[in-house]
PDB file of C-alpha atoms in Angstrom:
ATOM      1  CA  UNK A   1      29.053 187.780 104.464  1.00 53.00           C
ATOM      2  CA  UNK A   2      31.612 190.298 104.982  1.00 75.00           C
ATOM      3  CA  UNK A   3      29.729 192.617 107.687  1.00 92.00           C
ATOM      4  CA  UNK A   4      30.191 192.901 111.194  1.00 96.00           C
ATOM      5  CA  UNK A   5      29.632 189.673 113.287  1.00 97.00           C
ATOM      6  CA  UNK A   6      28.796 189.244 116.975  1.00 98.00           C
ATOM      7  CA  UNK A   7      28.278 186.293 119.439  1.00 97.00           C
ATOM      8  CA  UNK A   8      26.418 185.239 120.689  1.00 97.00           C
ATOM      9  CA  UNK A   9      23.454 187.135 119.704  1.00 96.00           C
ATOM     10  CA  UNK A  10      21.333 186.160 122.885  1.00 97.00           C
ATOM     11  CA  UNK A  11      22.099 185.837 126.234  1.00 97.00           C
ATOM     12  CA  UNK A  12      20.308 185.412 129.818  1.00 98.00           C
ATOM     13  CA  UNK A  13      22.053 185.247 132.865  1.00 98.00           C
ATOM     14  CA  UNK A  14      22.088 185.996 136.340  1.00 97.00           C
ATOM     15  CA  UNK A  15      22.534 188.939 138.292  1.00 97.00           C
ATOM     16  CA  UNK A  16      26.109 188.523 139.580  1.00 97.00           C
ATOM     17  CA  UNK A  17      27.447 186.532 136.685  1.00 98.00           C
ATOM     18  CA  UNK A  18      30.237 187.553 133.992  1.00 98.00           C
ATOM     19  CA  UNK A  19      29.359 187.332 130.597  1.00 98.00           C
ATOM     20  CA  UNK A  20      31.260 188.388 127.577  1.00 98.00           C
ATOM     21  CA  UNK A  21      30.450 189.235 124.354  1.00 98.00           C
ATOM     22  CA  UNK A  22      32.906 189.057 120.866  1.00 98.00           C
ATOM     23  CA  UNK A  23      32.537 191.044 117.392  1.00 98.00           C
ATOM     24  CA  UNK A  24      34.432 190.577 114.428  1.00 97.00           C
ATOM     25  CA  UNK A  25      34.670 193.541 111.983  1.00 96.00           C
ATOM     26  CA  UNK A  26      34.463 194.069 108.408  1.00 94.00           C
ATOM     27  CA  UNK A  27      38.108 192.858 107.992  1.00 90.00           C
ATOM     28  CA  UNK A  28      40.178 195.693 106.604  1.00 87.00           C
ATOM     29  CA  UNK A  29      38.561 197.653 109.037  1.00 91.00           C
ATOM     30  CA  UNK A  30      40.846 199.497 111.785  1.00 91.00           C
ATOM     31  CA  UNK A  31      38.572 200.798 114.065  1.00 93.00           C
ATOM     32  CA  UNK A  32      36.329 199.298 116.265  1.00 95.00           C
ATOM     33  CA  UNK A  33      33.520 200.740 118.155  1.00 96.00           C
ATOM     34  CA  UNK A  34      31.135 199.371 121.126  1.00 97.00           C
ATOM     35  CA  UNK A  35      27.298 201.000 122.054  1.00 97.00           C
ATOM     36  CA  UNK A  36      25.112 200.274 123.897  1.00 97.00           C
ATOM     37  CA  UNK A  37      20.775 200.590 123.670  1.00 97.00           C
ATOM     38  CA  UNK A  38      18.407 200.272 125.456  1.00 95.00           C
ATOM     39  CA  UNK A  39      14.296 200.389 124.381  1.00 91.00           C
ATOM     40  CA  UNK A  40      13.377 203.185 122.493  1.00 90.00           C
ATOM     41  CA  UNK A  41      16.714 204.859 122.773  1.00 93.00           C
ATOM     42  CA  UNK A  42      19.722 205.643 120.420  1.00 95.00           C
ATOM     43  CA  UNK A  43      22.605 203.148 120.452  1.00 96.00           C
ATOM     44  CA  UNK A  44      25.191 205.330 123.214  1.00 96.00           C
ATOM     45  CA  UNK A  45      28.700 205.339 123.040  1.00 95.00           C
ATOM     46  CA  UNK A  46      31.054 203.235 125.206  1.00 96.00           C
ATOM     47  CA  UNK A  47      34.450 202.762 123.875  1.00 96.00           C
ATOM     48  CA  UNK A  48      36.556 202.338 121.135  1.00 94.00           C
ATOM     49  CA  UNK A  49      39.695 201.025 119.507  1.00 94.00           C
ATOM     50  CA  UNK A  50      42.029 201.866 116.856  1.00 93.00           C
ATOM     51  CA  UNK A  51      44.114 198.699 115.660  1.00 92.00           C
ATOM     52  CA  UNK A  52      45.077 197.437 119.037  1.00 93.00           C
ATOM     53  CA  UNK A  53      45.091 200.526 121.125  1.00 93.00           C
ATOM     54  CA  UNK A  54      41.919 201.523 123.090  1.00 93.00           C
ATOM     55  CA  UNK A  55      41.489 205.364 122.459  1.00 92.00           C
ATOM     56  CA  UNK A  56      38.759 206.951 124.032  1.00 91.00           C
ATOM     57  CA  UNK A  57      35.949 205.442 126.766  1.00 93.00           C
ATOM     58  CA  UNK A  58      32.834 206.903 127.870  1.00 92.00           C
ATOM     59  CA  UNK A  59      31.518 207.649 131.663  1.00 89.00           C
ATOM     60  CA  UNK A  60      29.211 205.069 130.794  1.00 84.00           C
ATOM     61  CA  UNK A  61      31.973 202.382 130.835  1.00 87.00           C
ATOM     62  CA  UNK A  62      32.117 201.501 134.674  1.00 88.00           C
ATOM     63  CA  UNK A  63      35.036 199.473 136.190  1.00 92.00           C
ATOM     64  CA  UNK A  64      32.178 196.325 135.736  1.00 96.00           C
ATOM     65  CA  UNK A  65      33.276 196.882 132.150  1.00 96.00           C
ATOM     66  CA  UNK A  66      36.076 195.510 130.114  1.00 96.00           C
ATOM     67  CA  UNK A  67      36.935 195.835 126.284  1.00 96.00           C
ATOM     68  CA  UNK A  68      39.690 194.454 124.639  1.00 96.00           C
ATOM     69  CA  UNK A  69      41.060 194.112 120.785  1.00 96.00           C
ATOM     70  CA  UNK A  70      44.116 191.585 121.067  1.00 91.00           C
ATOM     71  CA  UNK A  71      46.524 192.238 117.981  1.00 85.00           C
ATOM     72  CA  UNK A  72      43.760 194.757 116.079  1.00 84.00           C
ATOM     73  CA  UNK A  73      41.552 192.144 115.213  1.00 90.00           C
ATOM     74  CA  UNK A  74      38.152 190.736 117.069  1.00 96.00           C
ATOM     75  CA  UNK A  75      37.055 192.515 119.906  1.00 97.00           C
ATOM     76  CA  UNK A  76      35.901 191.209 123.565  1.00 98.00           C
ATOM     77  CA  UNK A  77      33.236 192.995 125.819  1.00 98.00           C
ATOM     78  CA  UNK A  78      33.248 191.916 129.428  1.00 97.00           C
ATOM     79  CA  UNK A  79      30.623 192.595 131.652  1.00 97.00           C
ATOM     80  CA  UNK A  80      31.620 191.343 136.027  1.00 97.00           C
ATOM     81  CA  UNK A  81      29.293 191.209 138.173  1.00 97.00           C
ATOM     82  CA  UNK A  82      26.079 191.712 136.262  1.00 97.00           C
ATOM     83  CA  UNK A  83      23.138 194.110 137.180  1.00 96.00           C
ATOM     84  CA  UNK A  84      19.765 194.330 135.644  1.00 95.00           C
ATOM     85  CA  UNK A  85      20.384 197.235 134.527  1.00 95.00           C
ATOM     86  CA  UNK A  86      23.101 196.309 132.200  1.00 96.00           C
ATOM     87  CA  UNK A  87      19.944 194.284 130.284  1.00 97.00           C
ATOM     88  CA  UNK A  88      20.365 196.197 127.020  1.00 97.00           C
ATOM     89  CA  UNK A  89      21.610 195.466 123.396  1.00 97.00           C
ATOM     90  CA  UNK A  90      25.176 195.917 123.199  1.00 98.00           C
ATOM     91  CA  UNK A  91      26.144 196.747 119.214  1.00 98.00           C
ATOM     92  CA  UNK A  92      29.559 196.675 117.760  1.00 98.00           C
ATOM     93  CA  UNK A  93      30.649 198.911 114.387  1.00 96.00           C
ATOM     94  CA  UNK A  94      33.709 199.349 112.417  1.00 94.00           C
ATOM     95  CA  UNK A  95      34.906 201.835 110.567  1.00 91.00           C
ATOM     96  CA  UNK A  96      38.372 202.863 108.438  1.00 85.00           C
ATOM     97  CA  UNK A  97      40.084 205.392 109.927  1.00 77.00           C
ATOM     98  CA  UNK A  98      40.390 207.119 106.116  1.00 63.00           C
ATOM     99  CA  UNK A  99      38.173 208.670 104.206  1.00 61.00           C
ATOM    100  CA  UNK A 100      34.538 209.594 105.737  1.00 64.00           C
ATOM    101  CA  UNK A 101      34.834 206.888 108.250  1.00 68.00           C
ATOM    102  CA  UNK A 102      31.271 206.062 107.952  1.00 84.00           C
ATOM    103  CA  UNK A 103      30.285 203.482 110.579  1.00 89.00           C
ATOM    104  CA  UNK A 104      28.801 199.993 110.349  1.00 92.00           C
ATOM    105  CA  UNK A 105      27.091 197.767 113.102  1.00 95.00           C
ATOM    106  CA  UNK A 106      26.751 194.484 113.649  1.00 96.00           C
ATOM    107  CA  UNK A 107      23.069 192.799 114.633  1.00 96.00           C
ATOM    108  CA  UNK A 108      23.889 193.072 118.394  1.00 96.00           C
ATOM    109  CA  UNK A 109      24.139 190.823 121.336  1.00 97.00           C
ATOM    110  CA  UNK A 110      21.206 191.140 123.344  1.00 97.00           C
ATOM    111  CA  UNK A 111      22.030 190.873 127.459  1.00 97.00           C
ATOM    112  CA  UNK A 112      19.418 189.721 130.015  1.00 97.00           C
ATOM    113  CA  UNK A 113      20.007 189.626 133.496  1.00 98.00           C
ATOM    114  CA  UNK A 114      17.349 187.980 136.210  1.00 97.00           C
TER     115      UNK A 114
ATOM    116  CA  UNK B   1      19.264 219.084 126.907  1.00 79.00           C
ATOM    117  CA  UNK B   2      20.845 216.230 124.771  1.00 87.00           C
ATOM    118  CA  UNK B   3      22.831 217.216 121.767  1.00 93.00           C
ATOM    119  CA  UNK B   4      20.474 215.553 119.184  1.00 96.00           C
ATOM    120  CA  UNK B   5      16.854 215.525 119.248  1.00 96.00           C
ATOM    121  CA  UNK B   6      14.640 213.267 117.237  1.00 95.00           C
ATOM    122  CA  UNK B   7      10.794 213.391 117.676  1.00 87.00           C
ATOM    123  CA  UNK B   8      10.531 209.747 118.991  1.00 85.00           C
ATOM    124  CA  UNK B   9       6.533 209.173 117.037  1.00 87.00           C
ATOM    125  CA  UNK B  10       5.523 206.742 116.494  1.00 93.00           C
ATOM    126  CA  UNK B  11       4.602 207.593 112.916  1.00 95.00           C
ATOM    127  CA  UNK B  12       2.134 206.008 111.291  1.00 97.00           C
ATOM    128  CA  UNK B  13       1.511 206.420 107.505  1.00 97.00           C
ATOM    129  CA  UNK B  14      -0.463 204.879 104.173  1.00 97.00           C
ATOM    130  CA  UNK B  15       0.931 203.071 101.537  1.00 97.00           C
ATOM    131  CA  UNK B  16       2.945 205.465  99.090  1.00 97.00           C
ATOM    132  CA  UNK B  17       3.296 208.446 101.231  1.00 97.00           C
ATOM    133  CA  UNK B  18       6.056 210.830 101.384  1.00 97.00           C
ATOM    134  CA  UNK B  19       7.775 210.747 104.837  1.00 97.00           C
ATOM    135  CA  UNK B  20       9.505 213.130 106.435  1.00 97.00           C
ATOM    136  CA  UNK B  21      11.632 212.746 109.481  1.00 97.00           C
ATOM    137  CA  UNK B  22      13.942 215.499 111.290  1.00 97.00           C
ATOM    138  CA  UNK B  23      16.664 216.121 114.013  1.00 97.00           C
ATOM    139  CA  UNK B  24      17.847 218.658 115.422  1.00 97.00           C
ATOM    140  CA  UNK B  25      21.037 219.385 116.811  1.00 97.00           C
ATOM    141  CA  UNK B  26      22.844 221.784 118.885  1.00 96.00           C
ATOM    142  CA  UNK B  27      26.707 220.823 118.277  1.00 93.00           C
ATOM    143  CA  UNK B  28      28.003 222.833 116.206  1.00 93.00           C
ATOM    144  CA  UNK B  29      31.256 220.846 115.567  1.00 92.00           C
ATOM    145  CA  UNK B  30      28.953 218.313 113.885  1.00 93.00           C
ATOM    146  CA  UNK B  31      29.842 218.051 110.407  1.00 91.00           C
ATOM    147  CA  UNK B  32      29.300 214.226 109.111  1.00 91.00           C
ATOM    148  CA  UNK B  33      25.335 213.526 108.840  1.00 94.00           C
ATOM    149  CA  UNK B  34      23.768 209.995 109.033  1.00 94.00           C
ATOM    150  CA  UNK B  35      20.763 207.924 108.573  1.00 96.00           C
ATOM    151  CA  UNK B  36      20.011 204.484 109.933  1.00 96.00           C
ATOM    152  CA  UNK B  37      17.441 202.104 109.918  1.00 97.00           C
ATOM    153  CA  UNK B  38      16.774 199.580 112.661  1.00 97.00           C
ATOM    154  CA  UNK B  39      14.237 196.841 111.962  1.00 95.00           C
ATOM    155  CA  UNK B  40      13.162 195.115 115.613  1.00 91.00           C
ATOM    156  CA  UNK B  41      15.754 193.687 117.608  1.00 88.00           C
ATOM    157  CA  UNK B  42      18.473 194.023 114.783  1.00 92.00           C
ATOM    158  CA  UNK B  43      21.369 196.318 114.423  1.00 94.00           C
ATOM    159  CA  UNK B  44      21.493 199.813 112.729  1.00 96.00           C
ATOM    160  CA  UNK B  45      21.530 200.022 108.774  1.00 95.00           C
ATOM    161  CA  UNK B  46      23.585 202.726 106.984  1.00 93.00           C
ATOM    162  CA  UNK B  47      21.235 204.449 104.957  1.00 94.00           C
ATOM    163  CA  UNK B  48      22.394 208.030 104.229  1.00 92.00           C
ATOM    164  CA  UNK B  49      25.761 209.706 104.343  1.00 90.00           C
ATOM    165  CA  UNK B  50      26.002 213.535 104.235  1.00 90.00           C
ATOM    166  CA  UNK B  51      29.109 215.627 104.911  1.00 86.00           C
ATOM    167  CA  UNK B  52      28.078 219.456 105.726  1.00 83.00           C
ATOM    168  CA  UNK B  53      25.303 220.881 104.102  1.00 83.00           C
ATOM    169  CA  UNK B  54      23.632 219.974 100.950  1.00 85.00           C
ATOM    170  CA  UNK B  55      20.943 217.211  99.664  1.00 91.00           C
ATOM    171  CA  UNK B  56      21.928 214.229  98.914  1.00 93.00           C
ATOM    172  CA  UNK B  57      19.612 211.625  97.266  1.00 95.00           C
ATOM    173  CA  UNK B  58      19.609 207.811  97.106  1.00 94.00           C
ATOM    174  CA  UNK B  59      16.802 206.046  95.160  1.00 96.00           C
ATOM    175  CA  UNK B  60      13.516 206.770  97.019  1.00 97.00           C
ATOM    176  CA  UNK B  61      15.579 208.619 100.153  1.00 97.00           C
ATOM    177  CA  UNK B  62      16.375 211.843 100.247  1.00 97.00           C
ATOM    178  CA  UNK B  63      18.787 213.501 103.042  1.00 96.00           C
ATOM    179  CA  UNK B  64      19.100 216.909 103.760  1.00 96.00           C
ATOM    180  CA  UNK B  65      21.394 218.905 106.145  1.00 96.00           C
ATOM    181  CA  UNK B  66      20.928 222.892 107.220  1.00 94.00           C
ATOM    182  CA  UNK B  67      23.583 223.449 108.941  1.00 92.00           C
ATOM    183  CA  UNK B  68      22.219 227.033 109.696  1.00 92.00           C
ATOM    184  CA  UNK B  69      18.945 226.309 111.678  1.00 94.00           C
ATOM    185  CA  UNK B  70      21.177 222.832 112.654  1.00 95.00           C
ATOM    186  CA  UNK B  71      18.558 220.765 111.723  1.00 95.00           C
ATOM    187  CA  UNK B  72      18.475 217.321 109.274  1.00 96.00           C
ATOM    188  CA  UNK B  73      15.834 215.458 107.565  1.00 97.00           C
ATOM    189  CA  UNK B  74      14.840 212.293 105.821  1.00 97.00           C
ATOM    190  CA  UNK B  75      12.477 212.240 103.495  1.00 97.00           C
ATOM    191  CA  UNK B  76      11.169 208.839 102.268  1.00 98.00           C
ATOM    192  CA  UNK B  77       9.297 208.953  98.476  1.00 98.00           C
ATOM    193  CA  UNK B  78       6.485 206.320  98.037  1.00 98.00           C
ATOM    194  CA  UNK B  79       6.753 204.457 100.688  1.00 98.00           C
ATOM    195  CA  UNK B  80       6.410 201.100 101.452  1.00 97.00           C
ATOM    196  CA  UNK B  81       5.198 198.454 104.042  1.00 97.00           C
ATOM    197  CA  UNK B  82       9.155 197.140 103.781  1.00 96.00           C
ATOM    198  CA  UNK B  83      10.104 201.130 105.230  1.00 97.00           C
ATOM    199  CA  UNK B  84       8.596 200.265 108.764  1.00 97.00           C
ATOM    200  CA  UNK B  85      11.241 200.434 110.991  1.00 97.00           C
ATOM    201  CA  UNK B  86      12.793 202.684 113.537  1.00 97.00           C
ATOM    202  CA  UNK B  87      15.086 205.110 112.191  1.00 98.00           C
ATOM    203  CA  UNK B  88      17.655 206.815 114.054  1.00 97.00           C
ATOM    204  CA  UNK B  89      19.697 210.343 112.983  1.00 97.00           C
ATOM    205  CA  UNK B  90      23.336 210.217 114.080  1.00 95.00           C
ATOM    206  CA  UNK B  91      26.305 212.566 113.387  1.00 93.00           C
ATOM    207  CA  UNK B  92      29.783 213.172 115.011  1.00 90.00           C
ATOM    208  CA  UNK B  93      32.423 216.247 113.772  1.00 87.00           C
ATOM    209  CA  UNK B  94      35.332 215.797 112.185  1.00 82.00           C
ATOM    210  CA  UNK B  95      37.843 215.375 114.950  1.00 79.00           C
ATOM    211  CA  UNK B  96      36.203 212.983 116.648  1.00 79.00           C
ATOM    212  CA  UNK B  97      35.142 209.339 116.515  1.00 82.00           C
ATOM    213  CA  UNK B  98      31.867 209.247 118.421  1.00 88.00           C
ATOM    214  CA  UNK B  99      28.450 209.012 116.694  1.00 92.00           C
ATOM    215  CA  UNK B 100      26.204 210.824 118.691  1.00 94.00           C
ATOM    216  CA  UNK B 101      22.491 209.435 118.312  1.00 96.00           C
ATOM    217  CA  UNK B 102      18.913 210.620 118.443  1.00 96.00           C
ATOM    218  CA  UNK B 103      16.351 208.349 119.907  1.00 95.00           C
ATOM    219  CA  UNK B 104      14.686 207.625 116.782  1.00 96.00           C
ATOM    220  CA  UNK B 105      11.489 207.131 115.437  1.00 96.00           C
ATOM    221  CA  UNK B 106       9.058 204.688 114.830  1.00 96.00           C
ATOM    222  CA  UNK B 107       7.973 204.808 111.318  1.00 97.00           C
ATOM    223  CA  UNK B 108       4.904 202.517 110.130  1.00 97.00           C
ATOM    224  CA  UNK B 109       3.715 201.955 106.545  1.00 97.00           C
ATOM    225  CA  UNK B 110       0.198 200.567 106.175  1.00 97.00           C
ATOM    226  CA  UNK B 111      -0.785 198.597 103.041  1.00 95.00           C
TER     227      UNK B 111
END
């Protein structure tokens, strides 16, 4: 399977904890996109990265969060100091940065916190 | 007022019924047009691509774009118990990188 990939899929933890999340993306892919939804809502932007450099982050993206693409490859999502209300489903995508650039996710990495 | 609006349903319909779903928009620097399905608790499934205005049709799916009123539909031909799912409209302009999401809606198909 060539498609995006995240890990882990699930995860519960507590309120206060770090957790991070990784995605993979379709491998000739430069660009790399993180979202983030919550129940009945649209996935919402939060960042993204082209090759290595991190281009553009939304107000959603508090100092709590972290994103990083080491040498243009996998991506890392760090999340300090968890809230509940970071519980959501946290999707990555990839995309070329030719052509129409159309975007493809990954199944997610669903985020609990008690 | 959020720049896409999607009727959230839910949206129930029988076996081998023509769907119809629809955003609207108020962006104008929207130009790319797309359609994704999300079955529960999985990720978002290309489905459509449009650039600009036009039709565009893909086996049973049929995507529209009128850029004019700013408005987009989905129209799903004979549909099927497999079709239930939540699909979501997103688009993002040319310059920039961002898809922009409605909330989607929540189609059912009963046999």
């Amino acid at each position: 399977d060539t498609g995006v990939s995240q890990d882990p899929r699930h995860k519960i933890t507590k309120r206060g904890q770090n957790v991070t999340f990784r995605c993979d993306p379709i491998s000739e892919h430069n660009r790399l996109y993180w979202y983030r939804q919550t129940l009945g809502q649209g996935p919402e932007f939060l960042t993204y990265f082209q090759n290595e450099a991190q281009l553009e982050k939304s107000r959603l993206l508090s100092d709590r969060f972290s994103a990083e693409r080491p040498k243009g490859s996998f991506s890392t999502l760090e999340i300090q100091r968890t809230e509940q209300g970071d519980s959501a489903m946290y999707l990555c995508a990839s995309s070329l940065v030719a052509g129409p650039s159309t975007i493809y996710f990954g199944e997610g990495s669903w985020l609990t916190v008690v | 007022q959020k720049e896409v609006e999607q009727d959230p349903g839910p949206l129930s319909v029988p076996e081998g019924a023509i769907v119809s779903l629809n955003c609207t928009y108020s962006n104008s620097a929207f130009q790319y047009f797309m359609w994704y399905r999300q079955y529960s608790r999985k990720g978002p499934e290309l489905l459509m691509y449009t650039y600009s205005s036009g039709n565009k049709e893909d086996g049973r799916f049929t995507a529209q774009v009128d850029k004019s009123s700013k408005y987009i539909s989905l129209f799903i031909r004979d549909s099927q118990p497999s079709d239930s799912a939540t699909y979501l409209c997103a688009m993002k302009s040319s310059s920039g990188s961002r898809l922009t999401f409605g909330e989607g809606t929540q189609l059912t198909v009963n046999p």
